[in-house]
Short mmCIF file of C-alpha atoms in Angstrom, two decimals:
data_model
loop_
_atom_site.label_atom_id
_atom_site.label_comp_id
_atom_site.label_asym_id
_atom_site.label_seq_id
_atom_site.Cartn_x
_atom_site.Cartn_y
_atom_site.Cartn_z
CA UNK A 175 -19.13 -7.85 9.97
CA UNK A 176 -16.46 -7.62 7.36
CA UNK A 177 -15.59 -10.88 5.55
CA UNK A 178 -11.84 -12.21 5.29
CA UNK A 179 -10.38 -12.31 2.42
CA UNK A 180 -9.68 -15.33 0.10
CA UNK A 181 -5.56 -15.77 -0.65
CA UNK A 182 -4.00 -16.72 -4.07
CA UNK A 183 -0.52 -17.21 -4.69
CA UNK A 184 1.08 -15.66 -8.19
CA UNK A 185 4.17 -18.11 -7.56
CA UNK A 186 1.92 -20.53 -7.73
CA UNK A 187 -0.10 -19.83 -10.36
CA UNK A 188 0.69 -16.45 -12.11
CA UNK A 189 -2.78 -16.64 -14.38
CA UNK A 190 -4.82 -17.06 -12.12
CA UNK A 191 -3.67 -14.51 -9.39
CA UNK A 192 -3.82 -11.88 -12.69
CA UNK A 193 -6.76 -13.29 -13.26
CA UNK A 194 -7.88 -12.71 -9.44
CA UNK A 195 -6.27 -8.81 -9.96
CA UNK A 196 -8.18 -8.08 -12.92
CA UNK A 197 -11.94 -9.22 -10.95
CA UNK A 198 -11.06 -8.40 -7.85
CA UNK A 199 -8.79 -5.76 -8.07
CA UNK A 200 -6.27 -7.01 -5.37
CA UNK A 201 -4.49 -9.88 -4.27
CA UNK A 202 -2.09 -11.46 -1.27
CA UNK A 203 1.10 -12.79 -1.85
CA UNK A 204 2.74 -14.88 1.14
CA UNK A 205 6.06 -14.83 1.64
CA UNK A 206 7.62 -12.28 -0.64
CA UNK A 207 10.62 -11.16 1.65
CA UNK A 208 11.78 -13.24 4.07
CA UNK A 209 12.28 -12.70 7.85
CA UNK A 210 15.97 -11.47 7.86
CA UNK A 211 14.84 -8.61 5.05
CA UNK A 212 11.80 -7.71 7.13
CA UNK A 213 13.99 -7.56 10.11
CA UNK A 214 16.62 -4.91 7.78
CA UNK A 215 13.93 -3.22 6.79
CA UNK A 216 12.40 -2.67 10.23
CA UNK A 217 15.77 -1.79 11.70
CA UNK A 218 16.55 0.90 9.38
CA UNK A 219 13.60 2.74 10.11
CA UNK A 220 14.74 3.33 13.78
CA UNK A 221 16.91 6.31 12.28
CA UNK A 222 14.32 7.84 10.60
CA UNK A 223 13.61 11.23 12.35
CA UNK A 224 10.02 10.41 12.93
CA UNK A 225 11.48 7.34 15.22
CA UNK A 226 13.67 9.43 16.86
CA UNK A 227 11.71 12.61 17.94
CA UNK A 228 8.89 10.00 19.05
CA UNK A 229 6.15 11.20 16.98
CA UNK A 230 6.50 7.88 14.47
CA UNK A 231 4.62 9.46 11.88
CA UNK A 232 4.63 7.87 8.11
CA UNK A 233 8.09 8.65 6.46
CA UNK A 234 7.38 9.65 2.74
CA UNK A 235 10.04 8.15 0.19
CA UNK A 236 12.53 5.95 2.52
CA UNK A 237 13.88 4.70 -0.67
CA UNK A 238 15.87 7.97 -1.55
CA UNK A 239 17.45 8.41 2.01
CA UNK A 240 18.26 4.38 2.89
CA UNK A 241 19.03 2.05 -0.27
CA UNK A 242 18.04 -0.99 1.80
CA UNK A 243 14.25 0.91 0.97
CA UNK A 244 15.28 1.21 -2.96
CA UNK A 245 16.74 -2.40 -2.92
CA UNK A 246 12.82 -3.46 -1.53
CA UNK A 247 11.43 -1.73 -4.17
CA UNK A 248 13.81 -3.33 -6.80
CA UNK A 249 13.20 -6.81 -5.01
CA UNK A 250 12.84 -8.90 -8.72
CA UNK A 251 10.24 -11.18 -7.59
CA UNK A 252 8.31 -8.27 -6.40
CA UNK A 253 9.29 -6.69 -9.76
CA UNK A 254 8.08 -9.27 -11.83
CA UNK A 255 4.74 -9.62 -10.36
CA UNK A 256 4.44 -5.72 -10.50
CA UNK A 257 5.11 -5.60 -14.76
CA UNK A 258 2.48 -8.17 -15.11
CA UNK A 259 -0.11 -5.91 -13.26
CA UNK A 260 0.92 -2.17 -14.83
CA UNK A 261 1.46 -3.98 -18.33
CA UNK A 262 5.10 -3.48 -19.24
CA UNK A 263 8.26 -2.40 -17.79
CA UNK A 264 7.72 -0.76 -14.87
CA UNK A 265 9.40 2.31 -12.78
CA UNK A 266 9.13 3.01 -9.30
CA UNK A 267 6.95 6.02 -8.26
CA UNK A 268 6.89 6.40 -4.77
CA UNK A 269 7.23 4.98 -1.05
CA UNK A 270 5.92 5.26 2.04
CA UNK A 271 6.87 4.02 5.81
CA UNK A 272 4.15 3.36 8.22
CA UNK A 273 4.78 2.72 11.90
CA UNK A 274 1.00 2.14 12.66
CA UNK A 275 1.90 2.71 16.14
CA UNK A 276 -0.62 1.89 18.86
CA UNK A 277 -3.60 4.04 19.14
CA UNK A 278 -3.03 5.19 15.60
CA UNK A 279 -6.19 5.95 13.22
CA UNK A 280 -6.76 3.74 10.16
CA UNK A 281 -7.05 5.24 6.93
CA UNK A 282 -10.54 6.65 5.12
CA UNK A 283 -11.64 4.75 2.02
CA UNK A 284 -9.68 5.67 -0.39
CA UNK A 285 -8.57 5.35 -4.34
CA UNK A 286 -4.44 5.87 -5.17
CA UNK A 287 -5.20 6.94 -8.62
CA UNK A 288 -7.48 9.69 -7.59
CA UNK A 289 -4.37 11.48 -6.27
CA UNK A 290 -1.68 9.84 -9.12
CA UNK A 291 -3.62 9.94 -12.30
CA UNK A 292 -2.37 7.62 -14.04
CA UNK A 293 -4.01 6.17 -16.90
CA UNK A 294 -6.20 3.05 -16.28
CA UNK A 295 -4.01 -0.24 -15.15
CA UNK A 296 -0.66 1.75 -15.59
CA UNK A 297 0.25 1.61 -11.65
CA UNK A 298 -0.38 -0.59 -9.28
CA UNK A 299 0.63 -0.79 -5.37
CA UNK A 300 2.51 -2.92 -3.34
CA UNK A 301 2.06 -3.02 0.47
CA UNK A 302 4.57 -5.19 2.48
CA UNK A 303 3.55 -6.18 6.08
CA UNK A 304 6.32 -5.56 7.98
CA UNK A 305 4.23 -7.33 11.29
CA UNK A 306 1.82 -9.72 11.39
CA UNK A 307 -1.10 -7.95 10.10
CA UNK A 308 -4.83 -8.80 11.48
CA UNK A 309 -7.67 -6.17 12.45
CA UNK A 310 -6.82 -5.67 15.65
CA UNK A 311 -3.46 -3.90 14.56
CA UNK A 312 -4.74 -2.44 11.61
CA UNK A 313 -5.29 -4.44 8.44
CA UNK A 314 -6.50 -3.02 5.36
CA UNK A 315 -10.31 -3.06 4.44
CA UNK A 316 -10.77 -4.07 0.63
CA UNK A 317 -13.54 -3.34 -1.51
CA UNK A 318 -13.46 -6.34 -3.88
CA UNK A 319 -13.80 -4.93 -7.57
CA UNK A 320 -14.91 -1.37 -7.01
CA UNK A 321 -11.95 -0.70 -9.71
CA UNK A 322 -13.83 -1.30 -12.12
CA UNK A 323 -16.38 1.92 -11.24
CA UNK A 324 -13.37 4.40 -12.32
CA UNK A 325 -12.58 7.24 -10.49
CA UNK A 326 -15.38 8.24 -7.52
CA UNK A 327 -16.20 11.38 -5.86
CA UNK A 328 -14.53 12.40 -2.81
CA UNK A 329 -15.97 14.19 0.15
CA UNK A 330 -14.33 16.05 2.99
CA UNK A 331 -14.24 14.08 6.51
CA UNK A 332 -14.04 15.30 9.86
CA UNK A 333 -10.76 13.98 11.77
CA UNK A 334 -11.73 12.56 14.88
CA UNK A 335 -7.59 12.38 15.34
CA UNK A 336 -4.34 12.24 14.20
CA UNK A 337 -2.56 10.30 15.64
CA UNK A 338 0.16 8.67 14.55
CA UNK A 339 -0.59 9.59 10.74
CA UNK A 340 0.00 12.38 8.49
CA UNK A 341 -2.84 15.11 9.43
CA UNK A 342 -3.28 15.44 5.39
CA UNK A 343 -4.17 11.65 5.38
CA UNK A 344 -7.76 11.43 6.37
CA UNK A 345 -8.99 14.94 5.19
CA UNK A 346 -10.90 12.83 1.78
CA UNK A 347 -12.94 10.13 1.55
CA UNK A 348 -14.48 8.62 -1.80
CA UNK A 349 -17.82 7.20 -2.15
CA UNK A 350 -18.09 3.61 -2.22
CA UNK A 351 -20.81 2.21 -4.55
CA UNK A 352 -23.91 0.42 -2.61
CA UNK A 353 -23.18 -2.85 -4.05
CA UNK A 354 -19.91 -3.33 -2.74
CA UNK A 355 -18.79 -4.31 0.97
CA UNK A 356 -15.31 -4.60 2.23
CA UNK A 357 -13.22 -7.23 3.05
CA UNK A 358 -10.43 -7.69 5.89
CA UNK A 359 -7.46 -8.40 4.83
CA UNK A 360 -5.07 -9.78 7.17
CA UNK A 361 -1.33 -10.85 5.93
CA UNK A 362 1.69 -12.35 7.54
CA UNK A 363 5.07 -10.38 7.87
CA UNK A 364 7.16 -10.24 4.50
CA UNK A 365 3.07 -10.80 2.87
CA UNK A 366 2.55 -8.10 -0.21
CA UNK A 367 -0.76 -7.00 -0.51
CA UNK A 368 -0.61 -6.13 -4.39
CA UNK A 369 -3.55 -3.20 -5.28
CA UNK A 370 -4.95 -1.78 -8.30
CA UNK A 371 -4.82 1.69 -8.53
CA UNK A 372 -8.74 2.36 -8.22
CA UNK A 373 -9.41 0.36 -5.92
CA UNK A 374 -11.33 1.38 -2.90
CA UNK A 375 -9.32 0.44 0.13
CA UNK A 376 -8.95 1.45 3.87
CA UNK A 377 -7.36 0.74 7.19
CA UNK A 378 -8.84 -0.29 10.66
CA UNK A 379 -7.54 1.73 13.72
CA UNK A 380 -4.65 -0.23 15.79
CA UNK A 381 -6.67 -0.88 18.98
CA UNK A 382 -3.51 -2.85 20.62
CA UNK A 383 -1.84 -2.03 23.22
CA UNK A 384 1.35 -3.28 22.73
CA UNK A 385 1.10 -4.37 18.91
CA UNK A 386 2.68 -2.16 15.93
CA UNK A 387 1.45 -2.33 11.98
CA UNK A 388 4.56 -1.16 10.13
CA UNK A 389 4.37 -1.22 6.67
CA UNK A 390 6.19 -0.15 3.63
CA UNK A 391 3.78 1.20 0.77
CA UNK A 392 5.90 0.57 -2.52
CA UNK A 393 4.10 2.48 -5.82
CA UNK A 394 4.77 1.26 -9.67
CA UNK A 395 3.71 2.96 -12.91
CA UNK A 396 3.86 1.71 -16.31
CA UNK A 397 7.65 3.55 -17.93
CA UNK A 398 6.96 6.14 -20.00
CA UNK A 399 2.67 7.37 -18.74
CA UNK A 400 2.06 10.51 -17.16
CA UNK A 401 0.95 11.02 -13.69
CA UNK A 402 0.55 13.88 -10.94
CA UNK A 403 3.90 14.52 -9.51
CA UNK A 404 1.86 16.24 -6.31
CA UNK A 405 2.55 19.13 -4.30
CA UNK A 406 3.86 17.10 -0.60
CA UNK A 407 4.30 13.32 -2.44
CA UNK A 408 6.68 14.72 -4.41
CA UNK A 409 6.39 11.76 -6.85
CA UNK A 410 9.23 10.84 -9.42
CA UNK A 411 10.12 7.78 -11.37
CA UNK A 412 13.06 5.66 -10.62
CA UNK A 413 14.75 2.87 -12.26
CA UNK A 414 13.73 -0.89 -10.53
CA UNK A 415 14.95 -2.85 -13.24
#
């Protein structure tokens, strides 16, 4: 069975939640947007094609065709938090919108940086529950400090299906070291789950009926380091601060 996760609060003590990043390469913040901004947020995406033609697939980069999507990136508290983790002033990289529909598949395990390349603790992720989040919808599976192991092998995977996620998202999965076991990770709407960018995560399938797992996916990198632009993410820097 896959443990919960422990919580810690960088409000309430920003050393020891970096601390908590560093070891365990993740951490939850409660709280970080508040219901009405949640509520904006989840309204806007209603006009997103992928809402309207039905399919609800994951909308790459929200925050260059809505500015209520840029203005979540730019959020300062969220901001703040994010320059501590990447080490200096940071830019925005990259977004993502996930409706997490019903039925939909979770996620294989997986490292960010294997498909950014930035250099080591130069970006960092920022996922915003945009529902309550608990396994049954589809909470993320952590693999407490497999950061620290670097970048791992990938393998191809068989899709069992694709629904309601990008048919490129679960063609990889990494190895995960024999040592480590995941943890679940529920969070509370308007949460962040803040991520290192090798660390091994996943998601769980949403085996609701009736129960959605939006989430916005919010990327950072450290100004000024390369990365891997990539062919569909079409990743580019922009201002947050």
């Amino acid at each position: 069975m896959i443990a919960p996760a422990s919580r810690f609060t960088f409000a309430a003590n920003a050393n020891a939640a970096e601390q908590e990043f560093d070891e365990q390469g993740f951490f939850v913040e409660p709280d970080v947007f508040d219901v009405a901004e949640v509520d904006a947020l989840v309204a806007a995406s209603r006009d997103f094609d992928n809402a309207k033609n039905g399919s609800l697939l994951p909308t790459m980069n929200p925050h260059r065709m809505v500015p209520i999507f840029c203005q979540a990136a730019q959020k300062p508290r969220l901001v703040q938090i994010i320059a501590r983790l990447v080490g200096g002033r940071p830019m925005g990289l990259q977004t993502e919108f996930f409706f997490g529909r019903p039925g939909t598949k979770g996620f294989t395990p997986h490292q960010d940086n294997f498909y950014v390349q930035a250099p080591l603790g130069a970006f960092a992720s920022a996922w915003l529950a945009l529902d309550d989040v608990d396994l049954a919808n589809g909470c993320l599976n952590i693999y407490p400090g497999s950061h620290k192991f670097g970048l791992l092998e990938v393998s191809a995977v068989e899709q069992t299906s694709t629904f309601g996620q990008d048919p490129d998202a679960n063609r990889l999965a990494c190895a995960i070291p024999n040592q480590i076991s995941p943890v679940c990770v529920p969070a509370r709407r308007g949460s962040v789950i803040f991520l290192h960018g090798q660390i091994i995560h996943e998601s769980n399938d949403n085996t609701t009926a009736d129960r959605s797992r939006r989430a916005l996916l919010m990327t950072y990198i450290r100004e000024g380091v390369d990365f891997n632009k990539g062919r569909s993410a079409g990743r580019q820097t922009f201002q947050v601060t």
